[in-house]
Structures are given as C-alpha cells and as structure tokens.
C-alpha cells in the first residue's frame, strides 16, 4: 500500500481497508497466543533470574519487558513507511518466527553469562549484555502489536481485549507450568507458543509450514530437556555449578531445589544459594556414637564421620529451646533437612509440627529419594509435616505450642513473582510475632535464630519486633522476657544468634538451666545474662547493643540512634532484612567493610543502582533519543504532551493498585507467587473485559468521567 495513503499518527489505514487474510477469530487467537508467550517469558525469567543472578534481580524481567515493548513501539512509529510495505499477516508470521528463535538465544545468554556479587566494570558489562539480550523478544512483541493496533483502530478494543486475555492465561498457567516442567522448559514453551502463533499469522503456505515445524522442534526439545541436561543452570551467583555434585534437581514455582553430594554429605540447595543439611542420623540412637556423613560447619557438627549426634546438635545455639522445653510441643517453621526436627525428637518432644512451604523438600527429598538416608525422619509418628506457608498455618491453627521455632529461615531465594525482590517477608513482621505469641501455651516461647554480625542487626531486629509485639499484647516491661545466645563471640560476620522470647518472664530455674548448658558448651555466649550470671563469660562488644535495646524498652527510639535501621516492621512494609541507613552504607562501601553474609543485602542496593543506570541508559538510547532525533525531521504526535501525561497517569495508578492488592493477598494466599499470579490474572482479565466493552459503555466524554469516578471510589473502598 502506498505510503502517501497513511494518515498521520498511524502506520497504515484501518484494518477494514487493509485486507487481512486471517479470519477474525484466528487473528484474535493469534494475538492472545503472542501475549501468552510474552507474559509467560516474563514470569519464567523472574524465576530464572532469582537462581542464576541474585534475589535483588527477581524483578529484572519486568524492566526488560517494558523496555523491549516500548522500543518495539518506537521502532514501529519511526519506521512506519518501511513497515507499510509488508502485509500484516506475513509481517506477523516472520516476527513471531524470529521472536521464537530469539527467546531461545536470550535464555542461553542468561544461563551462560556469569555475574558475581561485586561492583565491577566487568559485571556492569555482563549485566548489560543480559539486559539487552533478554529485551529482544519483547522488542519483537512490541513491534508486532504496534503495527497491528495502528492498522486496526476501529477494532482496537477487541484486539486489546484479546491481548489482555492472553496475558491473563499466562498468569493462570505459570504456576502449574513451573511445577510441572520447570523454568527452563517454561521458557522453551514460550518459544513453542510463539512459533505456533507464527503459523496462525501466516495462513496457508510455506511460512505456516515453517512455523509449525519450528513449534515441533521446540516440543521435541522440551521433551528431551525433561531431565534438565540440555538447557538448565550453568552459572549461578557467578559460580560454575558442577553437575557432578548434583544428585537430584527439580524446579517448581517457588524455587529450584537440588541435592548436592559433597564428600558423602547431602545438602538441600535452594536456588543455588541457601542450604540445609539432610540429617543422616537414627533418632533412636542419636545419643550414641554412630556412622554419619559430614554436615555444614555452621550447624555445629564436626567434619568427620562417626560421631555423637546429640552432643553435636545440642552444642548449637537453637538447642536452648530444647533444653528449656525438652518434652514440649514444637511448631517448626521451615524445617528443611530436619535439624530442628531431629533435635526436638531426640529430646523427647511428643508432638512436632513442621511447616515447610516447598513441597519438593518434603515429598521428593525427605519422604522420597532421601527417606532412607534420613532414617524416615519425616515419617515418624511424633512428626507432623504440613506443606504450607508457615505464618498462614500458624494463624489458622487451633493448637497451642510450647515453642514456635524458626531457624535461619532466609528469603535470599526469591519467589517466582519477583514482586518482593527487596526481601519482603511476612514471617518477620510485628503482626506475625503477635500471631506466634497468640498460639503459645501460657509458659511458651518463640525461638528465632538469625545470622548476626559484629555490628548486630538481624537478631537485634528480632528483639525489636518481639518487644513491640509484647507491648501490643499487654506486656509493658518485657526486659525479663528474653534470652539471647550467640554461637560464637560475634567477632566475625555470619554467626547464628538465638532469640528466645516469652509472654511471661523467664524464671530463676530457667536462667539456671541456660547457665548450666552454656557452661557445658563454651562455644555459646549468653549476650544478655542477668546480673547473677554476668561475670561468668567475657561478653563481646556486640552484646551491648542487645542489652541497650532491651533496657530502652523503646525499639523505635533505639533505632533512631543506631547505625542500622532495626525498628519494628509491619505487614504494611515487611522489609525485615533491609536495615540500611544511607550514610552508613556509603561509609561501608568506601571502606570495603561488611563483606560477610550481610554483604548480600548491603551490596544489593548498589547492584540495584547498577541496574537503574543500565535501565536509564537503555531508555535514553532506545526510547527517548530516537524520538527526539526523528522529531526534528517533522515527526509529530497527535495527542501531544497532555496525551502522554494521561497514559503515564493511568499506567502509574494501575501499577500502584496492582502492588497494593498483591501485598494484601499474600497474607491470605500464603505466598507471593500465588498472590501475584492471582492478582495479575484478575487484573488482566478484567481489563480485557473492560476493553471489549469500552465502545458500548463509553460513547461520550461524560461516560469516561463516570468510569474514572467509579475507579476512584472502588479504590477508596478497598483501603
């Protein structure tokens, strides 16, 4: 079609004057399939990024997708004359075929580009390569939809509805697909769907045959990759993952779980980062010397075979809960490989409730392949394991416990959602602590172990949370309600610290039992001993922070003057792990300190800064600059600046509502993955329905005003 027949602001005239060979239903299905493939790609990439990169980059794919889609639209606008030479069906077919191939290439780039946890020029370059490579498939999607929508102004509501319906379908499918075939194969399925869309766009002929053949090739690749040997993690967190270590690996919507064999010991590894040892001890003989494989040194276990498991496990800080409640009922959140379960079982607990969120750990590892190795620990009659979010289970439980325990339950392994990348965690909020206290027996306690550092912050914040929660349940002065014990002297970063907190004050007998146990295990340090026990150990300097916080009885005031933000956090902003204050962060970076376990979180802010720089440069290079340059050559926008502001405001409001709903739903659904998929599915589906009905409902500006008023009212009612 001649270029001079185009109206300004569109690529070619309406679809009614452009002979599209595809039947309307076929065209709508093709649009839905492209949208399905693109959103599936975006969601699956968040799961992949959280494994091969770091939890800070779980939302990386969202930025990549928006850049690619926007760049495709800009390219379509600038190159509209050239694009007008191609029929929409043939153009759509070729774009989908290229997109299908580019998805596979982008996945290979992500898997084969190692990015370490360091702020260097090399890492900046590698991140840029990953960013741009992953954006290419979204560029083709943005280009295709921009061409189609510009040529179909009279049918835009139906096409946009089909677009949103396809995206909603991807949200609905992503969790089952990740559980069934894993993230790499879900990405390959995105390629397959895009190739199938090419066949729909093309119509009868060689192009359709090529699309179907390509879809068949990806189907074969997915089947061949079921074991993960062809397309899977190669580098993770900058390190090469030696397949010789891996005895078992499986993906689901929550994480990638593998079991490594290192010198005979088995470790459950979550998202190639967090680890938990599988207990290789007979609970009936745990107080006897028996053959056993080595386990991680931070658990307090020796590095040789043949040792006394009771002596080893009871020397660790979390064992104090078992010392004080040897025959109590335990609720253990995140039992993992069973360290806390074995300790409670061995000490004589009659009922142990384990709440593990990841079904792979329970069903495939502890009750599956490694059931014999762990002496069927999770099948013991005293042990009751539930696959559920820990807080959701506790909230809904009618039981009361002597101890609610969480030992090093980390969130560095991000969710498939990617919406909580800055380590939001609803297990560690004041409201959560209140629920734990509410489910304790009158003399029960919570036992929470966190990594701690020479300058305390994580366990210190646990104390801060507990003080605030105790205040809210009517305890005005909780100074005698805490026992805090470190595994080591806190003269190095990354030591576990146990915080025991009770609704009632600790008794003299309980203090005496703690002192006796610590005397028998000199590796343990009591950080807040009462006066009668204060001189028995030399306390590290870090102990003063815990004593001062408890004595202040005002965690918020204490946090104002402390180098790290250890103020209580709530469900409204559950950033428990984010303790940084800007001034101290800059000083630490300049001096090169803090490169222990805590560096993962501190440096995350800097890495996010690197990502922000890459994003800004990419937007300038691929969105702003091309428009400015071509604007000088006579390109003008019909809507003008006011029109741009209108769409910016609509998009900004939409995202704010989405984030708020996700955060609210996570408390009901139990995990951010499920909250995100449900909320985004409902938003896209309802938006698609609204798009289809828009011409019928809004025929005048007054109708649009009524719609905006209704939206504002509904948002207000949901506050």
Coordinates of C-alpha atoms in Angstrom, one line a residue, residues 79-529:
X79 CA 9.9 3.1 10.6
X80 CA 6.2 3.2 9.7
X81 CA 6.8 4.0 6.0
X82 CA 9.1 1.0 5.6
X83 CA 6.7 -1.3 7.5
X84 CA 3.8 -0.3 5.4
X85 CA 5.3 -2.3 2.5
X86 CA 4.5 -5.6 4.3
X87 CA 1.1 -7.2 4.7
X88 CA 0.2 -7.6 8.3
X89 CA -0.1 -11.4 8.1
X90 CA 3.2 -12.0 6.5
X91 CA 4.9 -9.5 8.8
X92 CA 3.3 -11.1 11.9
X93 CA 4.4 -14.6 10.8
X94 CA 8.0 -13.6 10.3
X95 CA 8.2 -11.5 13.5
X96 CA 6.8 -14.5 15.5
X97 CA 9.4 -16.9 14.0
X98 CA 12.2 -14.5 14.8
X99 CA 10.8 -14.0 18.2
X100 CA 10.7 -17.7 18.9
X101 CA 14.3 -18.2 18.0
X102 CA 15.4 -15.1 20.0
X103 CA 13.7 -16.4 23.1
X104 CA 16.0 -19.5 23.0
X105 CA 19.1 -17.3 22.3
X106 CA 18.2 -15.0 25.2
X107 CA 17.8 -17.9 27.6
X108 CA 21.2 -19.2 26.6
X109 CA 22.8 -15.8 27.2
X110 CA 21.3 -15.7 30.7
X111 CA 22.4 -19.2 31.5
X112 CA 25.9 -18.8 30.2
X113 CA 26.8 -15.3 31.4
X114 CA 28.3 -15.4 35.0
X115 CA 27.6 -12.4 37.1
X116 CA 29.2 -12.3 40.5
X117 CA 28.2 -10.3 43.6
X118 CA 30.7 -7.4 43.0
X119 CA 30.5 -3.9 41.7
X120 CA 33.0 -4.0 38.8
X121 CA 33.1 -2.8 35.3
X122 CA 33.1 -6.5 34.1
X123 CA 29.9 -7.2 36.0
X124 CA 28.3 -4.0 34.7
X125 CA 29.1 -5.2 31.1
X126 CA 27.7 -8.6 31.7
X127 CA 24.5 -7.3 33.2
X128 CA 24.1 -5.0 30.2
X129 CA 24.5 -8.0 27.9
X130 CA 21.9 -10.0 29.8
X131 CA 19.6 -6.9 29.9
X132 CA 19.7 -6.2 26.2
X133 CA 19.6 -9.9 25.1
X134 CA 16.5 -10.6 27.2
X135 CA 14.8 -7.4 25.9
X136 CA 15.0 -8.6 22.2
X137 CA 12.0 -10.9 22.3
X138 CA 9.9 -8.2 23.9
X139 CA 11.0 -5.8 21.2
X140 CA 9.5 -8.1 18.5
X141 CA 6.3 -8.4 20.5
X142 CA 6.0 -4.6 20.9
X143 CA 6.7 -4.1 17.2
X144 CA 4.1 -6.6 16.1
X145 CA 1.4 -5.2 18.4
X146 CA 2.2 -1.6 17.5
X147 CA 1.8 -2.4 13.8
X148 CA -1.4 -4.4 14.4
X149 CA -3.1 -1.9 16.6
X150 CA -2.1 1.0 14.3
X151 CA -3.7 -0.7 11.4
X152 CA -6.8 -1.7 13.4
X153 CA -8.1 1.4 15.0
X154 CA -11.7 0.5 14.6
X155 CA -11.2 -2.9 16.2
X156 CA -8.8 -1.8 18.9
X157 CA -11.0 -2.7 21.8
X158 CA -11.4 -6.3 20.6
X159 CA -7.7 -6.7 19.8
X160 CA -6.6 -5.2 23.1
X161 CA -9.1 -7.5 24.9
X162 CA -7.6 -10.5 23.2
X163 CA -4.1 -9.2 24.2
X164 CA -5.0 -9.0 27.9
X165 CA -6.8 -12.3 27.8
X166 CA -3.7 -14.0 26.5
X167 CA -1.6 -12.4 29.3
X168 CA -4.2 -13.4 31.9
X169 CA -3.9 -17.0 30.6
X170 CA -0.1 -16.9 31.1
X171 CA -0.6 -15.8 34.7
X172 CA -3.0 -18.6 35.3
X173 CA -0.6 -21.2 33.7
X174 CA 2.7 -20.1 35.0
X175 CA 2.5 -21.8 38.5
X176 CA 1.3 -25.2 37.1
X177 CA 3.9 -25.0 34.3
X178 CA 6.8 -24.2 36.7
X179 CA 5.7 -27.0 39.0
X180 CA 5.3 -29.5 36.1
X181 CA 8.2 -28.7 33.7
X182 CA 10.4 -26.1 35.5
X183 CA 11.6 -22.6 34.5
X184 CA 13.9 -23.5 31.6
X185 CA 11.2 -25.7 29.9
X186 CA 8.6 -23.0 30.6
X187 CA 10.8 -20.6 28.6
X188 CA 11.1 -23.1 25.8
X189 CA 7.3 -23.4 25.9
X190 CA 7.2 -19.7 25.3
X191 CA 9.2 -20.2 22.2
X192 CA 6.9 -23.0 21.1
X193 CA 3.8 -20.8 21.6
X194 CA 5.4 -18.0 19.6
X195 CA 6.2 -20.4 16.7
X196 CA 2.6 -21.7 16.8
X197 CA 1.4 -18.0 16.7
X198 CA 3.6 -17.6 13.5
X199 CA 1.6 -20.4 11.8
X200 CA -1.7 -18.7 12.7
X201 CA -0.5 -15.3 11.4
X202 CA 0.9 -16.7 8.2
X203 CA -2.1 -18.5 6.8
X204 CA -1.6 -21.4 4.2
X205 CA 1.8 -21.6 2.7
X206 CA 5.5 -22.1 3.4
X207 CA 5.5 -19.6 6.2
X208 CA 2.9 -21.6 8.1
X209 CA 4.7 -24.8 7.4
X210 CA 7.9 -23.2 8.8
X211 CA 6.1 -22.0 11.9
X212 CA 4.6 -25.5 12.6
X213 CA 8.0 -27.2 12.0
X214 CA 9.7 -24.8 14.4
X215 CA 7.0 -25.4 17.0
X216 CA 7.5 -29.2 16.6
X217 CA 11.3 -28.7 17.1
X218 CA 10.7 -26.8 20.4
X219 CA 8.2 -29.5 21.5
X220 CA 10.9 -32.2 20.9
X221 CA 13.5 -30.0 22.8
X222 CA 11.2 -29.7 25.8
X223 CA 10.6 -33.4 25.9
X224 CA 14.4 -34.1 25.6
X225 CA 15.1 -31.5 28.3
X226 CA 12.8 -33.1 30.9
X227 CA 15.9 -34.2 32.9
X228 CA 17.4 -30.7 32.6
X229 CA 20.6 -31.9 31.0
X230 CA 20.3 -29.8 27.8
X231 CA 19.0 -26.4 29.0
X232 CA 19.5 -25.6 32.7
X233 CA 21.6 -23.7 35.1
X234 CA 25.2 -23.5 34.2
X235 CA 26.4 -20.5 36.2
X236 CA 24.7 -19.4 39.4
X237 CA 25.7 -16.4 41.5
X238 CA 28.8 -16.1 39.3
X239 CA 30.0 -19.6 40.1
X240 CA 30.0 -22.7 37.8
X241 CA 27.6 -25.3 39.0
X242 CA 29.4 -28.6 38.6
X243 CA 26.9 -31.2 37.5
X244 CA 29.0 -33.9 39.3
X245 CA 27.8 -32.5 42.6
X246 CA 24.1 -32.7 41.8
X247 CA 22.3 -35.9 42.7
X248 CA 18.8 -34.5 42.3
X249 CA 17.3 -31.3 40.9
X250 CA 13.8 -30.1 40.4
X251 CA 12.0 -26.8 39.7
X252 CA 8.7 -25.5 40.9
X253 CA 7.0 -22.2 41.2
X254 CA 8.8 -21.4 44.5
X255 CA 12.4 -22.3 43.8
X256 CA 14.9 -24.7 42.2
X257 CA 15.7 -27.5 44.7
X258 CA 18.8 -29.6 44.2
X259 CA 20.6 -32.1 46.5
X260 CA 24.3 -32.0 46.3
X261 CA 26.7 -34.7 47.4
X262 CA 29.8 -33.2 48.9
X263 CA 32.1 -35.8 50.3
X264 CA 29.2 -38.1 51.2
X265 CA 27.1 -35.4 52.9
X266 CA 23.8 -34.4 51.3
X267 CA 22.7 -30.8 51.2
X268 CA 19.5 -29.4 50.0
X269 CA 20.4 -26.3 48.0
X270 CA 17.6 -23.7 47.3
X271 CA 18.0 -21.5 44.2
X272 CA 21.8 -22.3 44.1
X273 CA 22.3 -20.4 47.4
X274 CA 20.6 -21.2 50.7
X275 CA 21.5 -24.6 52.0
X276 CA 20.1 -27.1 54.6
X277 CA 21.7 -30.3 55.6
X278 CA 19.7 -33.6 55.4
X279 CA 20.1 -35.3 58.7
X280 CA 21.7 -38.7 58.4
X281 CA 21.1 -39.9 62.0
X282 CA 18.9 -42.6 63.5
X283 CA 16.7 -40.7 66.0
X284 CA 16.5 -43.8 68.2
X285 CA 20.3 -43.8 68.6
X286 CA 21.1 -40.1 68.4
X287 CA 22.8 -40.1 71.8
X288 CA 25.2 -42.9 70.7
X289 CA 28.3 -42.7 68.5
X290 CA 27.1 -43.8 65.1
X291 CA 28.4 -43.5 61.5
X292 CA 27.3 -40.3 59.9
X293 CA 28.2 -38.1 57.0
X294 CA 29.6 -34.6 57.5
X295 CA 27.2 -31.6 57.5
X296 CA 27.7 -27.9 57.2
X297 CA 30.1 -26.4 59.8
X298 CA 27.7 -23.6 60.7
X299 CA 25.3 -26.2 62.3
X300 CA 28.0 -27.0 64.9
X301 CA 28.5 -30.5 63.5
X302 CA 32.0 -32.0 63.1
X303 CA 33.5 -32.5 59.7
X304 CA 34.3 -36.3 60.2
X305 CA 32.2 -39.4 60.1
X306 CA 31.2 -41.3 63.2
X307 CA 30.2 -39.0 66.0
X308 CA 27.6 -38.4 68.6
X309 CA 24.7 -36.5 67.0
X310 CA 23.2 -35.4 70.4
X311 CA 26.4 -33.9 71.5
X312 CA 26.9 -32.1 68.2
X313 CA 23.3 -30.8 67.7
X314 CA 22.9 -29.7 71.3
X315 CA 26.1 -27.6 71.1
X316 CA 24.3 -25.3 68.6
X317 CA 22.5 -22.1 69.8
X318 CA 19.0 -23.2 68.7
X319 CA 19.2 -26.2 71.1
X320 CA 18.4 -23.9 74.1
X321 CA 14.7 -24.2 73.2
X322 CA 15.0 -27.9 73.6
X323 CA 17.0 -27.5 76.9
X324 CA 14.2 -25.4 78.4
X325 CA 11.3 -27.4 76.8
X326 CA 12.6 -30.9 76.3
X327 CA 9.2 -32.5 76.2
X328 CA 7.3 -29.6 74.8
X329 CA 5.1 -29.4 71.7
X330 CA 7.1 -27.7 68.9
X331 CA 5.9 -25.8 65.8
X332 CA 8.9 -25.6 63.5
X333 CA 8.6 -23.2 60.5
X334 CA 10.9 -24.1 57.7
X335 CA 12.3 -27.4 58.9
X336 CA 14.3 -28.1 55.7
X337 CA 16.6 -31.1 56.1
X338 CA 15.3 -31.7 59.6
X339 CA 17.9 -30.4 62.0
X340 CA 15.4 -28.9 64.4
X341 CA 13.0 -31.8 64.0
X342 CA 15.8 -34.3 64.9
X343 CA 16.8 -32.2 67.9
X344 CA 13.2 -32.0 69.2
X345 CA 12.5 -35.7 68.5
X346 CA 15.7 -36.8 70.2
X347 CA 14.9 -34.7 73.3
X348 CA 11.6 -36.4 73.7
X349 CA 9.0 -34.0 72.2
X350 CA 5.7 -35.8 71.9
X351 CA 4.4 -33.6 69.0
X352 CA 6.5 -31.8 66.4
X353 CA 4.6 -29.8 63.8
X354 CA 6.8 -28.9 60.8
X355 CA 5.6 -26.3 58.3
X356 CA 7.6 -26.4 55.1
X357 CA 6.5 -24.2 52.2
X358 CA 8.2 -26.1 49.5
X359 CA 6.6 -29.4 48.5
X360 CA 9.8 -30.7 46.8
X361 CA 11.7 -30.7 50.0
X362 CA 9.0 -32.7 51.8
X363 CA 7.7 -35.0 49.1
X364 CA 10.6 -35.5 46.7
X365 CA 13.5 -35.2 49.1
X366 CA 12.7 -36.1 52.7
X367 CA 9.9 -38.5 52.0
X368 CA 11.1 -39.5 48.6
X369 CA 14.6 -40.2 47.4
X370 CA 16.3 -39.4 50.7
X371 CA 13.8 -41.0 53.1
X372 CA 16.2 -43.9 53.9
X373 CA 19.2 -41.6 54.1
X374 CA 17.3 -39.5 56.8
X375 CA 16.0 -42.6 58.6
X376 CA 12.5 -41.6 57.6
X377 CA 12.7 -38.7 59.9
X378 CA 9.6 -37.0 58.5
X379 CA 7.5 -40.2 58.7
X380 CA 7.9 -40.7 62.5
X381 CA 4.6 -40.8 64.4
X382 CA 5.5 -37.8 66.5
X383 CA 6.3 -35.7 63.4
X384 CA 3.5 -33.9 61.5
X385 CA 4.7 -32.2 58.4
X386 CA 2.4 -29.7 56.5
X387 CA 3.2 -28.2 53.2
X388 CA 2.1 -24.6 53.7
X389 CA 3.3 -21.1 54.4
X390 CA 4.4 -21.0 58.0
X391 CA 2.6 -17.9 59.1
X392 CA -0.7 -18.9 57.3
X393 CA -0.6 -22.3 59.0
X394 CA 0.0 -20.8 62.5
X395 CA -2.7 -18.2 62.0
X396 CA -5.3 -20.9 61.1
X397 CA -4.2 -23.4 63.7
X398 CA -6.3 -24.1 66.8
X399 CA -3.3 -25.7 68.5
X400 CA -1.1 -24.2 71.2
X401 CA 2.6 -24.9 71.4
X402 CA 5.4 -24.7 73.9
X403 CA 7.8 -23.4 71.3
X404 CA 7.3 -21.8 67.9
X405 CA 10.7 -22.1 66.2
X406 CA 12.3 -20.6 63.1
X407 CA 16.0 -21.3 62.5
X408 CA 17.7 -19.3 59.7
X409 CA 14.6 -19.1 57.5
X410 CA 16.1 -16.9 54.8
X411 CA 14.5 -15.2 51.8
X412 CA 17.5 -14.8 49.5
X413 CA 15.9 -17.4 47.2
X414 CA 13.2 -15.2 45.6
X415 CA 9.8 -16.1 44.5
X416 CA 8.6 -16.7 41.0
X417 CA 6.6 -13.5 41.3
X418 CA 9.6 -11.3 41.7
X419 CA 7.4 -8.6 43.3
X420 CA 9.1 -9.0 46.7
X421 CA 12.7 -8.8 45.5
X422 CA 13.9 -6.5 48.2
X423 CA 13.3 -9.3 50.7
X424 CA 9.9 -8.6 51.9
X425 CA 8.9 -11.3 54.3
X426 CA 5.7 -11.7 56.2
X427 CA 7.2 -14.2 58.7
X428 CA 9.1 -11.4 60.5
X429 CA 6.6 -8.6 61.0
X430 CA 5.1 -7.4 64.3
X431 CA 1.7 -8.8 63.3
X432 CA 3.3 -12.2 62.7
X433 CA 5.0 -12.1 66.1
X434 CA 1.7 -11.4 67.7
X435 CA 0.2 -14.4 66.0
X436 CA 3.1 -16.6 67.2
X437 CA 2.6 -15.4 70.8
X438 CA -1.2 -16.0 70.5
X439 CA -0.5 -19.6 69.6
X440 CA 1.7 -20.3 72.6
X441 CA 0.8 -22.0 75.8
X442 CA 0.8 -19.7 78.9
X443 CA 4.5 -20.5 79.5
X444 CA 5.5 -21.0 75.9
X445 CA 8.2 -19.1 73.9
X446 CA 9.2 -18.2 70.4
X447 CA 12.7 -19.3 69.3
X448 CA 14.1 -17.4 66.3
X449 CA 17.6 -17.8 65.1
X450 CA 19.1 -15.3 62.6
X451 CA 22.6 -14.7 61.2
X452 CA 24.3 -11.9 63.1
X453 CA 27.4 -9.7 62.6
X454 CA 30.0 -7.8 64.5
X455 CA 27.6 -4.9 64.5
X456 CA 24.3 -6.6 65.1
X457 CA 21.2 -6.0 63.1
X458 CA 19.1 -9.2 62.2
X459 CA 18.8 -10.8 65.6
X460 CA 18.7 -7.3 67.1
X461 CA 15.7 -6.6 64.9
X462 CA 14.1 -9.8 66.1
X463 CA 14.3 -8.5 69.6
X464 CA 12.9 -5.2 68.4
X465 CA 9.9 -7.0 66.8
X466 CA 9.3 -9.1 69.9
X467 CA 9.3 -6.0 72.2
X468 CA 6.8 -4.2 70.0
X469 CA 4.6 -7.3 69.8
X470 CA 4.8 -7.9 73.6
X471 CA 3.8 -4.2 74.1
X472 CA 0.7 -4.8 71.9
X473 CA -0.4 -7.9 73.8
X474 CA -0.2 -6.0 77.1
X475 CA 3.3 -6.6 78.5
X476 CA 4.5 -3.1 79.5
X477 CA 8.1 -4.0 80.5
X478 CA 9.5 -7.1 78.8
X479 CA 13.1 -6.8 80.0
X480 CA 13.0 -10.2 81.7
X481 CA 11.3 -11.9 78.8
X482 CA 14.4 -12.5 76.6
X483 CA 17.3 -15.0 76.5
X484 CA 19.7 -14.2 73.7
X485 CA 22.6 -16.7 72.9
X486 CA 25.2 -16.5 70.1
X487 CA 27.0 -19.4 68.6
X488 CA 30.5 -17.8 68.9
X489 CA 31.7 -14.5 70.2
X490 CA 30.4 -12.3 67.3
X491 CA 33.9 -11.4 66.4
X492 CA 33.2 -12.3 62.8
X493 CA 30.2 -11.8 60.5
X494 CA 27.7 -14.6 59.8
X495 CA 27.3 -16.2 63.3
X496 CA 23.9 -17.6 64.3
X497 CA 22.2 -15.9 67.2
X498 CA 19.1 -17.4 69.0
X499 CA 16.4 -15.1 70.4
X500 CA 14.1 -16.7 73.0
X501 CA 11.1 -14.5 73.9
X502 CA 8.2 -15.4 76.3
X503 CA 4.9 -13.8 77.1
X504 CA 5.8 -14.3 80.8
X505 CA 9.2 -13.5 82.4
X506 CA 11.9 -16.2 82.5
X507 CA 12.1 -17.9 85.9
X508 CA 15.2 -18.3 88.0
X509 CA 15.1 -22.0 87.3
X510 CA 15.1 -21.3 83.5
X511 CA 18.0 -18.9 83.9
X512 CA 19.9 -21.5 85.8
X513 CA 19.3 -24.1 83.1
X514 CA 20.6 -21.7 80.4
X515 CA 23.7 -21.0 82.5
X516 CA 24.3 -24.7 83.0
X517 CA 24.0 -25.5 79.3
X518 CA 26.3 -22.7 78.3
X519 CA 28.9 -23.9 80.9
X520 CA 28.8 -27.3 79.2
X521 CA 29.2 -25.7 75.7
X522 CA 31.7 -22.9 75.9
X523 CA 31.2 -22.1 72.2
X524 CA 27.9 -20.5 73.2
X525 CA 27.8 -16.9 74.5
X526 CA 24.9 -15.5 76.6
X527 CA 24.5 -12.0 75.3
X528 CA 22.0 -10.7 77.9
X529 CA 22.7 -12.6 81.1

